[in-house]
């Protein structure tokens, strides 16, 4: 038996580690501290430790934790496994083919060859971007002493090719030419939409129909997103509603995209237009395919607006001019009123700017 074979232990994720090491990744043995996140060996920024030296101290103390060093890599470390948060990160930095679920959230892996990285904590987000040879994250297959696991959730590190992380300062190749939901981000975006809509639809079939509309209208290459995938998302979201794991009715939130508000700024009736838009998002934003009448008298009687008829009509026209509201069906005398539908403005990567220009400091030995 070889020296390496003699130190393999059932509790050590040696198979994953051997595969990653064989594909050029630099690994660290972890196990110090209550959470086992600290290295068992010292290391320099340029040193790649032989696999046997990584495994040996882990075997000696029974550690099931190892680190992946981030030379040439970047990991978006989300402290919450929130589909909306992950979708926002992938919309901003590009879709990652490799996700690892952590005890608190999720790791998204990318290649990184430099550039200016934003301070996401400074933007109020529960997210860090870790990169550089002096940084590391706990590797897939690791299990902490408290039982917390690092489980592959999408793709496989060392198997799926990692894309370059997309930064605001990147060149033209980093843009989203179509302005649509990118391949690789579609499942998360559709899951987020399902969670946002599930509280107000009548059943899973209605939710499924709404997801079909979003797929066909907003996704890149919609033909490659089968109805079966949408049905799984709709059924999952509906089950969460039935289990009481989604807020219901008025005890909930809805989101406003900043590009929509930007489109209304500077108008003579900006405040009126924003007020009407917010109310329409509250009433209809959960069902993007649904058409609705927009009558001043009915809205006022229901307590949805206190605008005069003139100001209401002016605000409605402003929403149409801004591309936030469109006519779904024309008025037919004696048969149907004119109906409208809310539009989503699709931002491109060129519209994403950092809120903080300074680069966040690299985390020295700060694995998670």
Coordinates of C-alpha atoms in Angstrom, one line a residue:
X1 CA 0.0 0.0 0.0
X2 CA 1.3 3.4 -0.9
X3 CA 1.9 6.1 1.8
X4 CA -1.0 8.1 0.3
X5 CA -3.3 5.1 0.4
X6 CA -2.5 4.3 4.0
X7 CA -3.8 7.6 5.2
X8 CA -7.1 7.6 3.5
X9 CA -10.0 7.7 6.0
X10 CA -13.7 7.2 5.7
X11 CA -14.2 10.5 7.4
X12 CA -11.9 12.4 5.0
X13 CA -13.4 13.4 1.6
X14 CA -10.3 12.0 0.0
X15 CA -11.8 11.1 -3.3
X16 CA -13.1 14.6 -4.0
X17 CA -9.7 16.0 -2.8
X18 CA -7.7 13.7 -5.0
X19 CA -9.8 14.6 -8.1
X20 CA -9.4 18.3 -7.4
X21 CA -5.7 18.0 -6.7
X22 CA -5.2 16.0 -9.9
X23 CA -6.9 18.8 -11.9
X24 CA -4.6 21.4 -10.6
X25 CA -6.4 22.9 -7.6
X26 CA -4.4 23.9 -4.6
X27 CA -5.8 22.4 -1.3
X28 CA -5.4 23.0 2.4
X29 CA -6.0 20.8 5.4
X30 CA -8.4 22.4 7.8
X31 CA -9.5 21.4 11.3
X32 CA -8.4 24.0 13.9
X33 CA -11.0 26.0 15.8
X34 CA -14.5 25.1 16.9
X35 CA -15.7 25.3 13.3
X36 CA -12.6 23.5 11.8
X37 CA -12.1 26.4 9.4
X38 CA -8.5 27.2 10.3
X39 CA -5.6 25.5 8.5
X40 CA -3.6 22.7 10.1
X41 CA -0.5 23.7 8.1
X42 CA 1.2 27.0 7.4
X43 CA 1.3 27.9 3.7
X44 CA 2.8 30.6 1.5
X45 CA 0.9 32.4 -1.3
X46 CA 2.8 30.5 -4.0
X47 CA 3.2 27.1 -2.4
X48 CA 1.1 24.1 -3.6
X49 CA 1.1 21.5 -0.9
X50 CA 1.4 17.8 -2.0
X51 CA -1.8 15.8 -1.5
X52 CA -0.3 13.4 1.0
X53 CA 0.8 16.4 3.2
X54 CA -2.8 17.7 3.0
X55 CA -4.4 14.4 3.9
X56 CA -2.0 13.3 6.7
X57 CA -2.9 15.9 9.4
X58 CA -6.6 15.6 8.6
X59 CA -6.3 11.8 9.2
X60 CA -4.4 12.4 12.4
X61 CA -7.1 14.5 14.0
X62 CA -10.1 13.0 12.2
X63 CA -10.9 16.2 10.3
X64 CA -13.4 16.1 7.4
X65 CA -12.7 19.7 6.3
X66 CA -10.3 21.0 3.6
X67 CA -9.9 24.3 1.8
X68 CA -9.8 25.2 -1.8
X69 CA -7.2 28.0 -2.3
X70 CA -8.3 30.7 -4.7
X71 CA -5.3 31.6 -6.8
X72 CA -6.8 32.5 -10.2
X73 CA -10.3 31.9 -8.8
X74 CA -13.1 33.9 -7.2
X75 CA -16.0 32.6 -5.0
X76 CA -19.1 34.6 -4.4
X77 CA -19.9 33.6 -0.8
X78 CA -23.6 34.2 -0.1
X79 CA -24.5 34.0 3.6
X80 CA -28.1 33.0 2.7
X81 CA -29.3 30.3 0.3
X82 CA -31.9 32.7 -1.1
X83 CA -32.8 32.1 -4.8
X84 CA -33.5 35.8 -5.2
X85 CA -30.0 36.7 -3.8
X86 CA -28.3 34.1 -5.9
X87 CA -30.1 35.2 -9.1
X88 CA -29.2 38.8 -8.4
X89 CA -25.5 37.8 -8.0
X90 CA -25.5 35.8 -11.3
X91 CA -27.3 38.6 -13.1
X92 CA -24.5 41.0 -12.0
X93 CA -21.4 38.8 -12.2
X94 CA -22.5 36.1 -14.7
X95 CA -23.9 32.6 -14.4
X96 CA -21.7 30.2 -12.5
X97 CA -21.9 26.5 -13.5
X98 CA -20.6 25.4 -10.1
X99 CA -22.6 26.0 -6.9
X100 CA -21.8 24.5 -3.5
X101 CA -24.5 24.7 -0.8
X102 CA -22.9 25.7 2.6
X103 CA -24.4 25.5 6.1
X104 CA -25.5 29.1 5.8
X105 CA -25.8 29.8 2.1
X106 CA -24.1 29.1 -1.2
X107 CA -20.7 29.4 -2.9
X108 CA -20.6 30.4 -6.6
X109 CA -17.3 29.6 -8.4
X110 CA -15.6 31.7 -11.1
X111 CA -12.2 32.3 -12.7
X112 CA -10.6 35.6 -11.8
X113 CA -7.5 37.2 -13.3
X114 CA -7.7 40.5 -11.6
X115 CA -9.9 43.6 -11.8
X116 CA -11.6 45.8 -9.2
X117 CA -14.0 43.9 -6.9
X118 CA -17.0 45.7 -5.3
X119 CA -17.5 45.7 -1.5
X120 CA -20.8 43.9 -1.4
X121 CA -21.0 44.1 2.4
X122 CA -20.8 47.8 2.0
X123 CA -23.8 47.7 -0.2
X124 CA -25.8 46.0 2.5
X125 CA -25.7 42.6 0.9
X126 CA -24.9 39.4 2.9
X127 CA -22.2 38.5 0.4
X128 CA -18.4 38.4 0.2
X129 CA -16.2 37.9 -2.9
X130 CA -13.2 35.8 -1.9
X131 CA -10.2 35.5 -4.3
X132 CA -6.5 35.3 -4.5
X133 CA -3.9 32.7 -3.4
X134 CA -4.0 33.8 0.3
X135 CA -7.7 33.2 0.5
X136 CA -9.6 29.9 0.5
X137 CA -13.1 28.5 1.0
X138 CA -14.1 25.2 2.5
X139 CA -14.2 22.6 -0.3
X140 CA -17.2 20.5 -1.5
X141 CA -17.6 17.3 0.6
X142 CA -16.3 18.9 3.8
X143 CA -18.3 18.3 7.0
X144 CA -17.8 20.5 10.0
X145 CA -17.8 19.1 13.6
X146 CA -21.3 20.6 14.1
X147 CA -22.6 18.6 11.2
X148 CA -22.6 21.5 8.7
X149 CA -22.0 20.2 5.2
X150 CA -20.6 21.7 2.0
X151 CA -22.6 19.9 -0.7
X152 CA -22.4 20.3 -4.5
X153 CA -25.7 21.9 -5.6
X154 CA -25.0 22.5 -9.3
X155 CA -22.2 21.2 -11.5
X156 CA -18.9 19.8 -10.2
X157 CA -15.8 21.7 -9.3
X158 CA -12.9 20.5 -11.5
X159 CA -15.3 19.1 -14.1
X160 CA -17.4 22.1 -15.3
X161 CA -15.4 24.9 -16.9
X162 CA -15.5 28.0 -14.9
X163 CA -16.3 31.4 -16.6
X164 CA -14.4 34.6 -15.9
X165 CA -16.2 36.6 -13.3
X166 CA -17.9 39.6 -14.9
X167 CA -17.0 42.9 -13.3
X168 CA -18.3 46.4 -13.9
X169 CA -15.0 47.4 -15.3
X170 CA -14.9 44.5 -17.8
X171 CA -14.9 45.1 -21.5
X172 CA -17.7 44.6 -24.1
X173 CA -17.6 40.8 -23.8
X174 CA -19.1 41.1 -20.3
X175 CA -22.3 42.6 -21.5
X176 CA -25.6 40.8 -22.0
X177 CA -26.3 41.5 -25.7
X178 CA -29.9 40.3 -25.7
X179 CA -30.9 41.9 -22.4
X180 CA -32.8 38.6 -21.6
X181 CA -32.3 36.1 -18.8
X182 CA -29.1 34.3 -19.6
X183 CA -28.8 30.5 -20.1
X184 CA -27.4 29.2 -16.8
X185 CA -29.5 31.8 -14.8
X186 CA -32.9 30.8 -16.1
X187 CA -33.8 28.2 -13.5
X188 CA -33.0 30.5 -10.6
X189 CA -34.8 33.5 -12.2
X190 CA -37.9 31.4 -12.8
X191 CA -37.7 30.0 -9.2
X192 CA -37.5 33.6 -7.9
X193 CA -40.5 34.6 -10.0
X194 CA -42.5 31.6 -8.8
X195 CA -41.8 32.5 -5.1
X196 CA -42.9 36.0 -5.8
X197 CA -46.2 35.0 -7.5
X198 CA -47.2 31.9 -5.5
X199 CA -49.0 33.8 -2.7
X200 CA -51.6 35.2 -5.0
X201 CA -52.3 32.6 -7.7
X202 CA -55.3 30.3 -7.4
X203 CA -53.4 27.0 -8.0
X204 CA -50.2 25.5 -9.3
X205 CA -51.6 25.4 -12.9
X206 CA -52.0 29.2 -12.9
X207 CA -48.5 29.6 -11.5
X208 CA -47.2 27.2 -14.3
X209 CA -48.9 29.4 -16.9
X210 CA -47.3 32.5 -15.5
X211 CA -43.9 30.8 -15.7
X212 CA -44.5 29.8 -19.3
X213 CA -45.1 33.5 -20.1
X214 CA -41.9 34.6 -18.4
X215 CA -39.9 31.9 -20.1
X216 CA -41.2 32.7 -23.6
X217 CA -41.0 36.5 -23.1
X218 CA -37.8 37.0 -21.1
X219 CA -35.5 34.0 -21.3
X220 CA -32.7 33.4 -23.8
X221 CA -33.4 30.3 -26.0
X222 CA -36.8 29.5 -24.4
X223 CA -37.2 26.4 -26.4
X224 CA -34.5 24.7 -24.3
X225 CA -36.5 25.3 -21.1
X226 CA -39.0 22.4 -21.2
X227 CA -42.5 22.6 -19.7
X228 CA -41.4 19.8 -17.4
X229 CA -38.9 22.1 -15.7
X230 CA -41.5 24.8 -15.3
X231 CA -43.9 22.3 -13.8
X232 CA -41.4 21.2 -11.2
X233 CA -40.7 24.8 -10.2
X234 CA -44.5 25.6 -10.0
X235 CA -45.2 22.4 -8.0
X236 CA -42.3 23.1 -5.6
X237 CA -43.4 26.7 -5.0
X238 CA -47.0 25.6 -4.5
X239 CA -46.0 22.9 -2.0
X240 CA -44.1 25.6 0.0
X241 CA -47.3 27.7 0.1
X242 CA -49.3 24.7 1.3
X243 CA -46.7 24.0 4.0
X244 CA -47.0 27.6 5.2
X245 CA -43.4 28.4 4.3
X246 CA -44.3 31.4 2.1
X247 CA -45.8 34.6 3.5
X248 CA -49.5 35.1 2.5
X249 CA -51.6 38.0 1.5
X250 CA -50.7 41.4 2.8
X251 CA -48.1 40.0 5.2
X252 CA -45.5 39.9 2.3
X253 CA -43.2 42.1 0.2
X254 CA -42.9 42.9 -3.4
X255 CA -40.0 44.3 -5.3
X256 CA -39.5 47.4 -7.4
X257 CA -36.7 47.5 -10.0
X258 CA -34.6 50.6 -9.8
X259 CA -34.6 50.9 -13.6
X260 CA -38.4 51.3 -13.6
X261 CA -38.1 54.2 -11.1
X262 CA -35.3 55.7 -13.1
X263 CA -37.5 55.7 -16.2
X264 CA -40.0 57.9 -14.4
X265 CA -37.6 60.4 -12.9
X266 CA -37.6 63.9 -14.3
X267 CA -41.2 63.8 -15.6
X268 CA -43.6 66.7 -14.7
X269 CA -45.8 64.2 -12.9
X270 CA -43.1 61.9 -11.5
X271 CA -44.7 61.5 -8.0
X272 CA -48.1 60.6 -9.5
X273 CA -46.6 58.1 -12.0
X274 CA -44.5 56.4 -9.3
X275 CA -47.5 56.2 -7.0
X276 CA -49.7 54.6 -9.7
X277 CA -46.8 52.2 -10.7
X278 CA -46.3 51.1 -7.1
X279 CA -50.0 50.4 -6.7
X280 CA -50.2 48.4 -10.0
X281 CA -47.1 46.4 -8.9
X282 CA -48.9 45.6 -5.6
X283 CA -52.1 44.5 -7.4
X284 CA -50.8 42.9 -10.5
X285 CA -47.0 42.5 -10.4
X286 CA -47.2 38.9 -9.3
X287 CA -48.9 37.8 -12.5
X288 CA -47.0 39.2 -15.5
X289 CA -49.2 37.6 -18.1
X290 CA -52.5 38.9 -16.7
X291 CA -54.3 41.7 -18.3
X292 CA -56.4 44.1 -16.2
X293 CA -58.7 47.1 -16.8
X294 CA -57.4 50.5 -15.5
X295 CA -60.4 52.7 -14.7
X296 CA -60.1 55.8 -12.5
X297 CA -63.5 55.5 -11.0
X298 CA -63.1 51.8 -10.1
X299 CA -59.6 52.4 -8.7
X300 CA -60.8 55.4 -6.6
X301 CA -63.8 53.5 -5.3
X302 CA -61.6 50.6 -4.2
X303 CA -59.3 53.0 -2.3
X304 CA -56.3 52.3 -4.7
X305 CA -55.8 56.0 -5.7
X306 CA -56.7 59.5 -4.5
X307 CA -55.6 61.2 -7.7
X308 CA -58.0 63.3 -9.7
X309 CA -59.1 61.8 -13.0
X310 CA -56.9 64.2 -14.9
X311 CA -53.8 63.3 -12.9
X312 CA -54.6 59.6 -13.0
X313 CA -54.9 59.6 -16.8
X314 CA -51.7 61.6 -17.0
X315 CA -49.9 59.1 -14.8
X316 CA -51.2 56.2 -16.8
X317 CA -49.9 57.8 -20.0
X318 CA -46.5 58.4 -18.4
X319 CA -46.3 54.7 -17.5
X320 CA -47.1 53.8 -21.1
X321 CA -44.5 56.3 -22.5
X322 CA -41.9 54.8 -20.1
X323 CA -42.5 51.3 -21.4
X324 CA -43.8 50.1 -18.0
X325 CA -47.4 49.7 -19.1
X326 CA -48.8 48.5 -22.4
X327 CA -52.3 48.0 -23.9
X328 CA -53.2 44.3 -23.8
X329 CA -56.6 44.5 -25.6
X330 CA -58.5 47.4 -27.0
X331 CA -61.9 48.5 -25.9
X332 CA -64.9 46.8 -27.6
X333 CA -68.1 48.7 -27.1
X334 CA -70.6 46.7 -25.0
X335 CA -68.2 43.7 -24.8
X336 CA -65.0 44.5 -23.0
X337 CA -63.0 47.4 -21.6
X338 CA -59.5 48.3 -22.6
X339 CA -57.1 46.2 -20.7
X340 CA -53.4 46.7 -19.8
X341 CA -50.4 44.6 -18.8
X342 CA -47.3 45.6 -16.8
X343 CA -44.0 45.4 -18.6
X344 CA -40.6 44.5 -17.1
X345 CA -37.7 46.7 -18.1
X346 CA -34.7 44.5 -18.8
X347 CA -31.4 45.9 -17.6
X348 CA -28.1 44.9 -19.2
X349 CA -24.8 44.6 -17.5
X350 CA -23.8 48.0 -18.8
X351 CA -26.4 49.4 -16.4
X352 CA -24.8 47.9 -13.4
X353 CA -22.4 50.2 -11.6
X354 CA -20.7 49.7 -8.3
X355 CA -22.0 51.6 -5.4
X356 CA -18.5 51.7 -3.8
X357 CA -15.5 52.3 -6.0
X358 CA -13.0 51.0 -3.5
X359 CA -11.9 47.4 -3.7
X360 CA -12.7 45.3 -0.6
X361 CA -9.6 43.9 1.1
X362 CA -8.7 40.3 0.4
X363 CA -9.4 38.0 3.3
X364 CA -6.2 36.5 4.5
X365 CA -6.8 32.9 5.4
X366 CA -10.5 33.6 5.9
X367 CA -12.1 30.4 4.7
X368 CA -15.8 29.7 5.1

